[in-house]
Coordinates of C-alpha atoms and ligand atoms in Angstrom, one line a residue:
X1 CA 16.7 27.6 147.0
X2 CA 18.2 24.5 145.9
X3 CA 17.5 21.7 147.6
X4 CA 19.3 18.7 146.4
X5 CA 22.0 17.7 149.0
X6 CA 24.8 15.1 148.6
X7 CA 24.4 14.1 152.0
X8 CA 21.8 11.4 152.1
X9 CA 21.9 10.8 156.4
X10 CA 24.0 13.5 158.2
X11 CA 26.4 11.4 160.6
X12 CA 26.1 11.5 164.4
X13 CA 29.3 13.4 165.3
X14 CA 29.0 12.0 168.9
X15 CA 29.1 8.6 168.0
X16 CA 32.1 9.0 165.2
X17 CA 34.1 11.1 168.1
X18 CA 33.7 8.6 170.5
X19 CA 35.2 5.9 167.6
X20 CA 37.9 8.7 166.8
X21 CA 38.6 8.9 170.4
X22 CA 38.8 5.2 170.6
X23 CA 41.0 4.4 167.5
X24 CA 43.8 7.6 168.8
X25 CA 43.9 5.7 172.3
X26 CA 44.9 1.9 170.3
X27 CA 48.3 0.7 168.9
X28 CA 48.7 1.4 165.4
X29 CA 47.3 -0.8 162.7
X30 CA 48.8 -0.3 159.2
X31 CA 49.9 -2.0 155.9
X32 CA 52.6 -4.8 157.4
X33 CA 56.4 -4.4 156.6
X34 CA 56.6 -7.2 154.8
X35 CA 53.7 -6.4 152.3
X36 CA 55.1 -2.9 152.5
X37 CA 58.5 -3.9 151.0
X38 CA 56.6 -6.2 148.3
X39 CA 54.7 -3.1 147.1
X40 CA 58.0 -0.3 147.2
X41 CA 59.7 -3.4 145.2
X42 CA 57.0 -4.7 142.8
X43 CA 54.9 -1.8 142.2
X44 CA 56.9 1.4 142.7
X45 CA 60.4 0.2 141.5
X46 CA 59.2 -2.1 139.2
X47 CA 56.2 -0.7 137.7
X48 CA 57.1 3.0 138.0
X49 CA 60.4 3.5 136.6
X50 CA 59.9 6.8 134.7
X51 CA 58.3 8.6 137.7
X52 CA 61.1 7.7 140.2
X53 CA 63.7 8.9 137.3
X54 CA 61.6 11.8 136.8
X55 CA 60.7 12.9 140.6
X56 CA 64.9 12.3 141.0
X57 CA 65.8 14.9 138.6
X58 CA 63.2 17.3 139.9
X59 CA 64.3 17.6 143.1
X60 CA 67.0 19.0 142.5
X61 CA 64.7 21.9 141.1
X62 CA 61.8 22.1 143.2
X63 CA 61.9 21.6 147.3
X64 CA 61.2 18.6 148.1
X65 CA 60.6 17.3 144.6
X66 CA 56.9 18.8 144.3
X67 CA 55.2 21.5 144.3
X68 CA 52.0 20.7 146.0
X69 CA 51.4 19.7 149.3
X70 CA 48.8 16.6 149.0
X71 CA 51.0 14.8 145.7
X72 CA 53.6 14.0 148.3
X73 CA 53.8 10.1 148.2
X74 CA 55.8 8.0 149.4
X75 CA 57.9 6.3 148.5
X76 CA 57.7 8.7 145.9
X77 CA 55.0 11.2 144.0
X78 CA 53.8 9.8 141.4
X79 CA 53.7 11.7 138.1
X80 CA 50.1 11.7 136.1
X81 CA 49.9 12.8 132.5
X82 CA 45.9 11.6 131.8
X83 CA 42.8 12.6 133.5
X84 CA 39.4 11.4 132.7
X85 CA 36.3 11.0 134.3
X86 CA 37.2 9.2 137.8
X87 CA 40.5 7.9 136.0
X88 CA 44.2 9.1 136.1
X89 CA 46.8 7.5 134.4
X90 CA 50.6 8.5 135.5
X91 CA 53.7 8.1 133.3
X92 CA 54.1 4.4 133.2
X93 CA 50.6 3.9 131.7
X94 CA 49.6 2.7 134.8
X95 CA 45.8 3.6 135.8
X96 CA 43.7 4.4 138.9
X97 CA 40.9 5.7 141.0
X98 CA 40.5 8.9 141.3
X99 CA 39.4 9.7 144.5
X100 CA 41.8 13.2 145.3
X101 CA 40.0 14.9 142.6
X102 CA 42.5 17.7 142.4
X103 CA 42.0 18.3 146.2
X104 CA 37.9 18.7 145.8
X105 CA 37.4 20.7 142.4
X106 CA 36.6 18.1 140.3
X107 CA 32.8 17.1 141.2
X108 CA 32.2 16.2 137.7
X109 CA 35.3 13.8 137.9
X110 CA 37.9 14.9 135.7
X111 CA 38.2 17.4 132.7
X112 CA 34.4 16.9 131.7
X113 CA 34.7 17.7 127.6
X114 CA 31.4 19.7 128.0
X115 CA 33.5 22.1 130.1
X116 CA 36.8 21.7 127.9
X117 CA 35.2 23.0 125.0
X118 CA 33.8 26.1 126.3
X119 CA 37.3 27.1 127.7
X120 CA 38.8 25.8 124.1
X121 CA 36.3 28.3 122.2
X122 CA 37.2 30.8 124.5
X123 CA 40.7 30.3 123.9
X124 CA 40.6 30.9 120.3
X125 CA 38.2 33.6 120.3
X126 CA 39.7 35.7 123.1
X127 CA 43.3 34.1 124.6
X128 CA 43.4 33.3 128.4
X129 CA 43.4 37.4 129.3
X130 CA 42.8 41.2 128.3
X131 CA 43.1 42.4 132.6
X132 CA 39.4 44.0 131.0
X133 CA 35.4 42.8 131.5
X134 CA 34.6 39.6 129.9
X135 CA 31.2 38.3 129.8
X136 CA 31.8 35.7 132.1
X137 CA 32.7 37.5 134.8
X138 CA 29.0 38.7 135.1
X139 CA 27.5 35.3 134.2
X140 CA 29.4 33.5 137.0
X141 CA 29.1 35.8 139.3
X142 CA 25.5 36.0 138.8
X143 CA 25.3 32.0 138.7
X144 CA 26.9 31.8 142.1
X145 CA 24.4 34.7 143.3
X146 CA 21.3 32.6 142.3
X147 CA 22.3 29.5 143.6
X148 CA 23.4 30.9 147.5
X149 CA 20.8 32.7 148.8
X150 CA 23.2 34.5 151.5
X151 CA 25.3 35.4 148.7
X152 CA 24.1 38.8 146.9
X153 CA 27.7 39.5 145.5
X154 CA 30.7 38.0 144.4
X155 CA 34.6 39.1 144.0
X156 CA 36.8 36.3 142.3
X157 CA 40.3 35.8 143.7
X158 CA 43.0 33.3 142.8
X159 CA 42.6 31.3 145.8
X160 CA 40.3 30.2 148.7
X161 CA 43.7 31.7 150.5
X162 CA 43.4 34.9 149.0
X163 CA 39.4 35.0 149.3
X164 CA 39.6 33.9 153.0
X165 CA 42.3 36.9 153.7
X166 CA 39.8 39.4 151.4
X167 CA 36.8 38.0 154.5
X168 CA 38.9 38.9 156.9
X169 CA 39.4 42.4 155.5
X170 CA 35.6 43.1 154.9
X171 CA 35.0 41.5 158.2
X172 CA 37.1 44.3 160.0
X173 CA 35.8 47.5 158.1
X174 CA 32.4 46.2 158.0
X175 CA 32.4 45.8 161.8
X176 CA 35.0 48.3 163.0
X177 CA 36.4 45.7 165.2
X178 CA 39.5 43.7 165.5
X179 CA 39.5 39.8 166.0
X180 CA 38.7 36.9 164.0
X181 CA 37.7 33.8 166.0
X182 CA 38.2 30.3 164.3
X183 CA 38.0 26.9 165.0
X184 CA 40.8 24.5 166.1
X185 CA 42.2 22.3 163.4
X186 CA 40.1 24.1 160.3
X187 CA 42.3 25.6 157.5
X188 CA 41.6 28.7 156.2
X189 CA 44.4 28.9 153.9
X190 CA 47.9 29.8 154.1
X191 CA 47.9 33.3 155.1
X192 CA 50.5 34.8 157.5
X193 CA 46.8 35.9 160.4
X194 CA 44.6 32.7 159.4
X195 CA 48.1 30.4 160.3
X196 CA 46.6 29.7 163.3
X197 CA 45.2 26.7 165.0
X198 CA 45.5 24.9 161.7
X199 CA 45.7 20.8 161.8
X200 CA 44.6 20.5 165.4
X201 CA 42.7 22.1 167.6
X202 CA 44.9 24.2 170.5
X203 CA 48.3 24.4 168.3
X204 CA 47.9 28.3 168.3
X205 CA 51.1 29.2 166.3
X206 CA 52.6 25.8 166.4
X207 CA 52.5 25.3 162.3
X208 CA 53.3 28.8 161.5
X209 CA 57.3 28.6 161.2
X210 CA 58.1 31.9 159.8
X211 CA 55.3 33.7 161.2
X212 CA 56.0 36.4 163.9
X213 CA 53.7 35.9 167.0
X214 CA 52.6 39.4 167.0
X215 CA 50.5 38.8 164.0
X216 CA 48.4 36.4 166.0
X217 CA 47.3 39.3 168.7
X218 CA 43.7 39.2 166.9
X219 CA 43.3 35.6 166.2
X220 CA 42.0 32.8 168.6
X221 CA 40.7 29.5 168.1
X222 CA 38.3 27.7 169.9
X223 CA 37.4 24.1 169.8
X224 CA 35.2 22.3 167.3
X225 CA 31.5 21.9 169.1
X226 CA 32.3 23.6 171.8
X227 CA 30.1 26.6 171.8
X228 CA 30.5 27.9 174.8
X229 CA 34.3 28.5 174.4
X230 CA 33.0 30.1 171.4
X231 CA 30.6 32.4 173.4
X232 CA 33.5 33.2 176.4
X233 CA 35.8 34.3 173.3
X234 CA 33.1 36.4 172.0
X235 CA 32.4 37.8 175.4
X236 CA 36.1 38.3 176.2
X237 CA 36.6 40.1 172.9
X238 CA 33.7 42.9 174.2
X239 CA 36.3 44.4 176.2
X240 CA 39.3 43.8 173.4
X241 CA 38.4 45.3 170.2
X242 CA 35.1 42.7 169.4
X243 CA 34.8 40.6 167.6
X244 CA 34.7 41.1 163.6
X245 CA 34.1 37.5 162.4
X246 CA 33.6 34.0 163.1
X247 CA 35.0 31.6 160.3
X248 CA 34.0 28.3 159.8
X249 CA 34.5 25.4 158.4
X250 CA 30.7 24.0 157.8
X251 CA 31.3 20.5 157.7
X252 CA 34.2 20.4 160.3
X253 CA 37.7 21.2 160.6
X254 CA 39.9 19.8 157.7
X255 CA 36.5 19.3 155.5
X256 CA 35.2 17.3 158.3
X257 CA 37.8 15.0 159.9
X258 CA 36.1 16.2 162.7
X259 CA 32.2 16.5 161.9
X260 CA 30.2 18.5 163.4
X261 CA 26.7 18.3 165.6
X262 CA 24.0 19.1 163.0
X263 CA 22.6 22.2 165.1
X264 CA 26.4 23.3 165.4
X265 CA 26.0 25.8 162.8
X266 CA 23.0 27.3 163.6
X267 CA 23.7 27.7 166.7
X268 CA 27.4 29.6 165.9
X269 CA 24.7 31.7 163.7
X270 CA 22.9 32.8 166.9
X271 CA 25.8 33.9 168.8
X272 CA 27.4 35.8 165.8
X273 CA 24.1 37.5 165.9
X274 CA 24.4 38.5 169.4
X275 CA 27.7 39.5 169.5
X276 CA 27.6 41.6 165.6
X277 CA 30.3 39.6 164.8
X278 CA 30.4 38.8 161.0
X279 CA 29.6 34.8 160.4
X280 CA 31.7 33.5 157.6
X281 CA 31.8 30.1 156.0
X282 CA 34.2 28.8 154.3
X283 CA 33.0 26.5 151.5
X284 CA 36.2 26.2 149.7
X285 CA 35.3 22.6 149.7
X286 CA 31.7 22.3 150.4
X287 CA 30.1 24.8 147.8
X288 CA 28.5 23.2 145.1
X289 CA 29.6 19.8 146.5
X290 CA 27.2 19.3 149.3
X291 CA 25.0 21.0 146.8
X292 CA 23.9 23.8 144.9
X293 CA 23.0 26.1 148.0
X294 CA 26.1 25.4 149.6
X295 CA 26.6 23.6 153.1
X296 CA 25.1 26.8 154.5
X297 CA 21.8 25.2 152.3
X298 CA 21.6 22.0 153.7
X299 CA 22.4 23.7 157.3
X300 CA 19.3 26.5 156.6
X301 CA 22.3 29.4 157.6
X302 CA 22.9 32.7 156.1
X303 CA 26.5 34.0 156.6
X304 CA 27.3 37.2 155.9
X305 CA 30.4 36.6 153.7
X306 CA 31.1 32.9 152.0
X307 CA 34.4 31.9 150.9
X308 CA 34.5 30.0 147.6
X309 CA 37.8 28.1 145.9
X310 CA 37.6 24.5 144.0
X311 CA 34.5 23.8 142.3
X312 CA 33.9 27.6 141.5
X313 CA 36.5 27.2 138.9
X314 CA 35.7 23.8 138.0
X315 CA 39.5 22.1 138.3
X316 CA 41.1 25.1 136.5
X317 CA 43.1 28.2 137.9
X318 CA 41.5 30.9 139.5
X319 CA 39.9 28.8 142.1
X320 CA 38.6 31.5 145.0
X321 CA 36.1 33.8 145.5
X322 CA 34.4 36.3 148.1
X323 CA 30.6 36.2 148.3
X324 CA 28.0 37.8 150.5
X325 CA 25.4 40.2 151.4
X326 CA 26.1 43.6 149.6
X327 CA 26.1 45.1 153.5
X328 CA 29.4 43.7 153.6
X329 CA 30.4 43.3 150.5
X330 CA 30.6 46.6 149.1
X331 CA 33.8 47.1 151.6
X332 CA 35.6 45.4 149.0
X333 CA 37.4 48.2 146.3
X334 CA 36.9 48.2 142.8
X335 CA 40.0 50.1 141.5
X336 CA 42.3 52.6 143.8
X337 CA 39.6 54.9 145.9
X338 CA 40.5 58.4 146.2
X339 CA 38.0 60.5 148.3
X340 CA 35.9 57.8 148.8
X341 CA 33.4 58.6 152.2
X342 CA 33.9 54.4 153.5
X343 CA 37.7 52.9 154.0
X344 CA 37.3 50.2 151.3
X345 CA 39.5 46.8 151.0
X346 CA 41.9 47.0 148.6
X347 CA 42.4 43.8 147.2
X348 CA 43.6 42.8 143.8
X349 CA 45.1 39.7 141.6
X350 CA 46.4 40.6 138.0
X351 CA 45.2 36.9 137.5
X352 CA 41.9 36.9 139.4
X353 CA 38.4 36.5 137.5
X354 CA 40.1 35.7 134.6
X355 CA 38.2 34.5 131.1
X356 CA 39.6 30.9 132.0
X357 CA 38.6 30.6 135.6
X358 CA 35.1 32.1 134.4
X359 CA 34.1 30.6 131.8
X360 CA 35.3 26.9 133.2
X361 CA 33.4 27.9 136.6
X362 CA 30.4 29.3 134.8
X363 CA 29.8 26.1 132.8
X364 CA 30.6 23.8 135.3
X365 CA 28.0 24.9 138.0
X366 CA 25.6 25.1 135.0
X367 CA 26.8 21.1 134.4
X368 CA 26.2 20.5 138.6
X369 CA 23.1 22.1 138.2
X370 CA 21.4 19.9 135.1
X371 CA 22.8 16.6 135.9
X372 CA 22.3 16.8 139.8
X373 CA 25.9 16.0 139.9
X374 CA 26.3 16.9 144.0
X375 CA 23.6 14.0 144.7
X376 CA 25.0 11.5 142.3
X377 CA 28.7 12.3 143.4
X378 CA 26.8 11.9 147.6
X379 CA 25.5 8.8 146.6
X380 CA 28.5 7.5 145.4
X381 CA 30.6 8.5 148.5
X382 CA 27.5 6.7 150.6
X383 CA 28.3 3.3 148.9
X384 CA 32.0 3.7 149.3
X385 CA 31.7 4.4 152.8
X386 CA 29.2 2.0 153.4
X387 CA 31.4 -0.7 151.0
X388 CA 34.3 0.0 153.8
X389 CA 32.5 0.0 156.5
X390 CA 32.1 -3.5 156.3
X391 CA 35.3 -4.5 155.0
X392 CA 36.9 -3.0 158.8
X393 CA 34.4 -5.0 160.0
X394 CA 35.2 -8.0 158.1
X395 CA 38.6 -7.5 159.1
X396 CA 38.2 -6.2 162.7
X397 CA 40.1 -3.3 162.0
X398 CA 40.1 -0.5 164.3
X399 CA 39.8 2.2 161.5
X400 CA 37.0 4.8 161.4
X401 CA 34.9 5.9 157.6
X402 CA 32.3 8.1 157.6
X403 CA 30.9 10.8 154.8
X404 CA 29.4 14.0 154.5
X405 CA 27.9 12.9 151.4
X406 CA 31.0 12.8 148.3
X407 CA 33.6 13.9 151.0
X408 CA 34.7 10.1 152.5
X409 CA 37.1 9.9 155.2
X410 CA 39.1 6.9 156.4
X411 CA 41.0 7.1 159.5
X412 CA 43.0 4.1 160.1
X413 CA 45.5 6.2 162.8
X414 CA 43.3 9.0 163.6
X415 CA 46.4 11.7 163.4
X416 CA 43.8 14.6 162.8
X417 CA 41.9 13.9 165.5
X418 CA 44.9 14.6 168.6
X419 CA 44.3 18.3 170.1
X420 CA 46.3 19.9 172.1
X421 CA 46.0 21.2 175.8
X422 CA 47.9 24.1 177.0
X423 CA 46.4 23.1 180.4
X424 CA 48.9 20.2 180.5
X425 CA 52.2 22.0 178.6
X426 CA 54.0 18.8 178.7
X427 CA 51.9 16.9 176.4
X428 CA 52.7 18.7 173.6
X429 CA 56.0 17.2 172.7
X430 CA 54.1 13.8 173.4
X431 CA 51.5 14.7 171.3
X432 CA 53.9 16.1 168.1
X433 CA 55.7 12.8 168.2
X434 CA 52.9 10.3 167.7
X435 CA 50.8 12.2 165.1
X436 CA 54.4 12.6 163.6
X437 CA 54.8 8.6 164.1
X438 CA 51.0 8.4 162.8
X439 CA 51.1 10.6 159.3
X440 CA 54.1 8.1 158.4
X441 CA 51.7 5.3 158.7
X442 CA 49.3 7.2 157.0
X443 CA 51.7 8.0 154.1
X444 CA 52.6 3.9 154.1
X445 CA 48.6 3.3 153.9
X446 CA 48.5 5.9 150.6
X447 CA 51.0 4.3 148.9
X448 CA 49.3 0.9 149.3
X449 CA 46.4 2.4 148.0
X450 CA 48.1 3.8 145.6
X451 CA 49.8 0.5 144.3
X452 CA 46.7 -1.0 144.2
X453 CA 45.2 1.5 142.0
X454 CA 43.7 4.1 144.1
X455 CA 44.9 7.8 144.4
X456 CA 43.4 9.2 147.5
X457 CA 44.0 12.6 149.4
X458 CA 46.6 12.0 152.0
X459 CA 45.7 8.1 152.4
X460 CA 42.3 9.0 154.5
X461 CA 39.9 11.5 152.6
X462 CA 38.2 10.1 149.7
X463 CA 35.9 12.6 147.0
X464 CA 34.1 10.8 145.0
X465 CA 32.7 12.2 142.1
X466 CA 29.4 12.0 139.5
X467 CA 32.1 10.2 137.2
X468 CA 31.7 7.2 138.9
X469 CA 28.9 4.7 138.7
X470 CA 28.2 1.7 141.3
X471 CA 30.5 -0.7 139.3
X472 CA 33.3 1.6 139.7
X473 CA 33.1 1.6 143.0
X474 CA 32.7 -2.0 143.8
X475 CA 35.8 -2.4 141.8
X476 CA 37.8 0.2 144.2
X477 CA 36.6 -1.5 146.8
X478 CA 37.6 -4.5 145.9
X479 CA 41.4 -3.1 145.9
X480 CA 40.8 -1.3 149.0
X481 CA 39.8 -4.9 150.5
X482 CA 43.5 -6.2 149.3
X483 CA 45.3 -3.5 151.4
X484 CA 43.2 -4.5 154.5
X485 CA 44.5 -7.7 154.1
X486 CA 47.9 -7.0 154.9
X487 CA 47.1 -4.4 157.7
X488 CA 48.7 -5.6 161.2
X489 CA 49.1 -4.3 164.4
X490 CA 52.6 -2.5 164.1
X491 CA 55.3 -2.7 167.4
X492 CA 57.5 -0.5 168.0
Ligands
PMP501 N1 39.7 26.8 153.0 C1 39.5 25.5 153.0 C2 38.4 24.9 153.8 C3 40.3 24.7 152.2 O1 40.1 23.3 152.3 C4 41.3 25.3 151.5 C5 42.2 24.4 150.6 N2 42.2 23.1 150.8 C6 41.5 26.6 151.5 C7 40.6 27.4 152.3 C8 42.6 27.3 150.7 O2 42.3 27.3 149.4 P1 43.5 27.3 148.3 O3 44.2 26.1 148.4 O4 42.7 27.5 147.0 O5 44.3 28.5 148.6

């Protein structure tokens, strides 16, 4: 197995919650109005006239203006036509960071031309589809198969969504039972069942407007480290159907706003064992970012089924996949079954497994693999961190940053980390207000960043990617250091 992790020193998840805890219980610090109103004026309006003309007209297309849910911006998105390496460039010809990296896919920074030409050649020899085999199918699949030793087989989807609501299918034939347990605040994907408990811990259906209750009857969450909620779930479920699988997120809910103990997911391992409920990580973001092997590799785990999305098609469509132990996986149908002795998933995708999604992901993890490119990427995320670390310090900010390796995080409002208790009913309205109050800050913080030169995921994760080198990021955070120095404590 592949041994080569991005995650250099695993943090103490006691000592960040405790920080997390800390910074959620403080007034809010964030970019001041006055520096606020230089940047909408100087940068955005000034600097940025053909994206504000051009997010204008499109909203009167598209709700809302875009069409995916981490490009929102204010004061508004910004529109990028260029992408290289750890550089985007948006309409304007202005340039920044990259540090969204598509969401996560992107672990050799941006449109590598080692992977472009691959999916070019294929282009011209074959077009984008034929709905038939292509070669590259097979070589991917068996790629992903070497590289994850849990993983024996793989089914490619369009989505981590879709491959997460495949898991849950397999899950449930494989085991004859009923529920899926998951953890508070991770996100599974969109899908009408896995709607649950997403954001933060204890919102149940909260965040699924549009979703009827009933659908929930099989789905709980329990808290993140708290195994023995875990184990009362599992033990409750004996008598309610049992339990068919326990999803998780391996780094932490929301790729580790909240991390995790070290032994957390070995010991989730255990108790799946114990119960026969299916263990199933999700490593939409993790795999072959925290390394070749997965997160389930650095934690020494072996689920039975492994999600896949992002890196698996290497920044281009087709991002999901289903992997797993052939146990489990040969639940999932190829083609309609007709007198078939074992019920079989039916799952599908005109789209899925394409030649595009294929070739890109089969050349990609081939690039990861030769240039070390999780460790490099790791190191680079520890000497952002570690460059912003001192910066709060310097400041005597209140904010929180911390990495698993190239996934960064920088709380400066802590909005992920609220939770809600259904113990105490009338804190919830309490609690939906101030993380309401908080993303806005949040939102003010990206755009800073933003006008400074630094696209990051939400304004508080940061990937960093084997595109950068040290330089790079001593530049970024050298424009990080000018927001902090218009952060104040904000009345209300
Ligand atoms: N699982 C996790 C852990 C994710 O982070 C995401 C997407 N961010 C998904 C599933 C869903 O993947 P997709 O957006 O490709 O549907």
């Amino acid at each position: 197995m592949d041994t080569r992790f991005a995650i250099s020193s695993y943090p103490d998840a006691t000592v960040i919650t405790k920080k997390l805890d800390d910074l959620i219980r403080l007034p809010i610090y964030s970019i001041g109005r006055d520096a606020m109103a230089v940047y909408e004026q100087s940068y955005f309006d000034q600097r940025c006239p053909r994206s504000k003309a051009m997010i204008k007209e499109a909203k009167q297309y598209i709700p809302g203006g875009v069409q995916h849910n981490l490009a929102f911006n204010h004061p508004f998105p910004l529109v990028m036509t260029k992408a290289e390496g750890a550089y985007l460039q948006d309409l304007d010809g202005n340039q920044y960071f990259d540090f969204l990296q598509a969401g996560g896919p992107t672990v050799l920074g941006s449109n590598p031309p080692f992977v472009r030409e691959k999916v070019i050649e294929l282009l011209q020899d074959g077009g984008p589809s034929t709905g038939l085999f292509h070669e590259y199918e097979y070589k991917l699949a068996k790629k992903v198969c070497e590289s994850v030793p849990s993983v024996e087989m793989l089914r490619m989807f369009n989505s981590g969504s879709e491959a997460c609501m495949a898991a849950v299918r397999v899950a449930r034939l494989a085991t004859g039972k009923k529920n899926i347990i998951k953890m508070g605040g991770a996100y599974h994907g969109w899908s009408d069942q896995l709607a649950y408990g997403i954001r933060l811990p204890g919102t149940k259906g909260l965040q699924a407007h549009g979703v009827p209750s009933y659908l929930f009857k099989h789905t709980q969450e329990f808290f993140p480290n708290h195994l023995d909620a875990l184990e009362r779930t599992l033990r409750r479920n004996k008598l309610r159907g049992g339990t068919a699988a326990v999803f998780i997120e391996p780094i932490g809910p929301e790729s580790g706003t909240r991390p995790l103990d070290l032994q957390f997911n070995k010991e989730v391992e255990t108790l799946c064992r114990s119960y026969d409920a299916l263990l199933v990580f999700d490593e939409v973001v993790t795999g072959f970012r925290i390394g070749m092997s997965g997160a389930q590799g650095y934690f020494g785990v072996s689920p039975d089924l492994t999600v896949f999305g992002k890196v698996i098609a290497g920044g281009y469509p087709g991002a999901g996949g289903l992997g797993g132990k052939s146990d489990a996986m040969k639940y999932l149908s190829a083609g309609i079954q007709s007198g078939v002795k074992i019920h079989k998933a039916l799952v599908g995708g005109t789209m899925a497994a394409t030649p595009i999604s294929c070739v890109a992901g089969y050349y990609t993890l081939e690039e990861i693999d030769r240039t070390d490119a999780c460790r490099k990427a790791g190191r680079m995320g520890d000497r952002l961190t570690l460059g912003l670390q001192k910066l709060i310090e310097a400041y005597q900010l209140p904010f929180v940053a911390f990495n698993q390796g190239s996934i960064c995080h920088l709380e400066t409002v802590g909005t992920m980390h609220f939770s809600i208790n259904w113990k105490k009913p009338w804190t919830i309205a309490r609690v939906i207000n101030e993380t309401a109050r908080r993303k806005k800050e949040m939102e003010y913080m990206g755009s800073a960043y933003m006008a400074e030169g630094l696209v990051t995921l939400a304004g508080s994760r940061l990937y960093t990617s084997a595109a950068y080198d040290e330089m790079m990021i001593d530049q970024a955070l050298e424009a990080f250091e000018r927001v902090f120095s218009h952060v104040t404590c904000i009345k209300d």
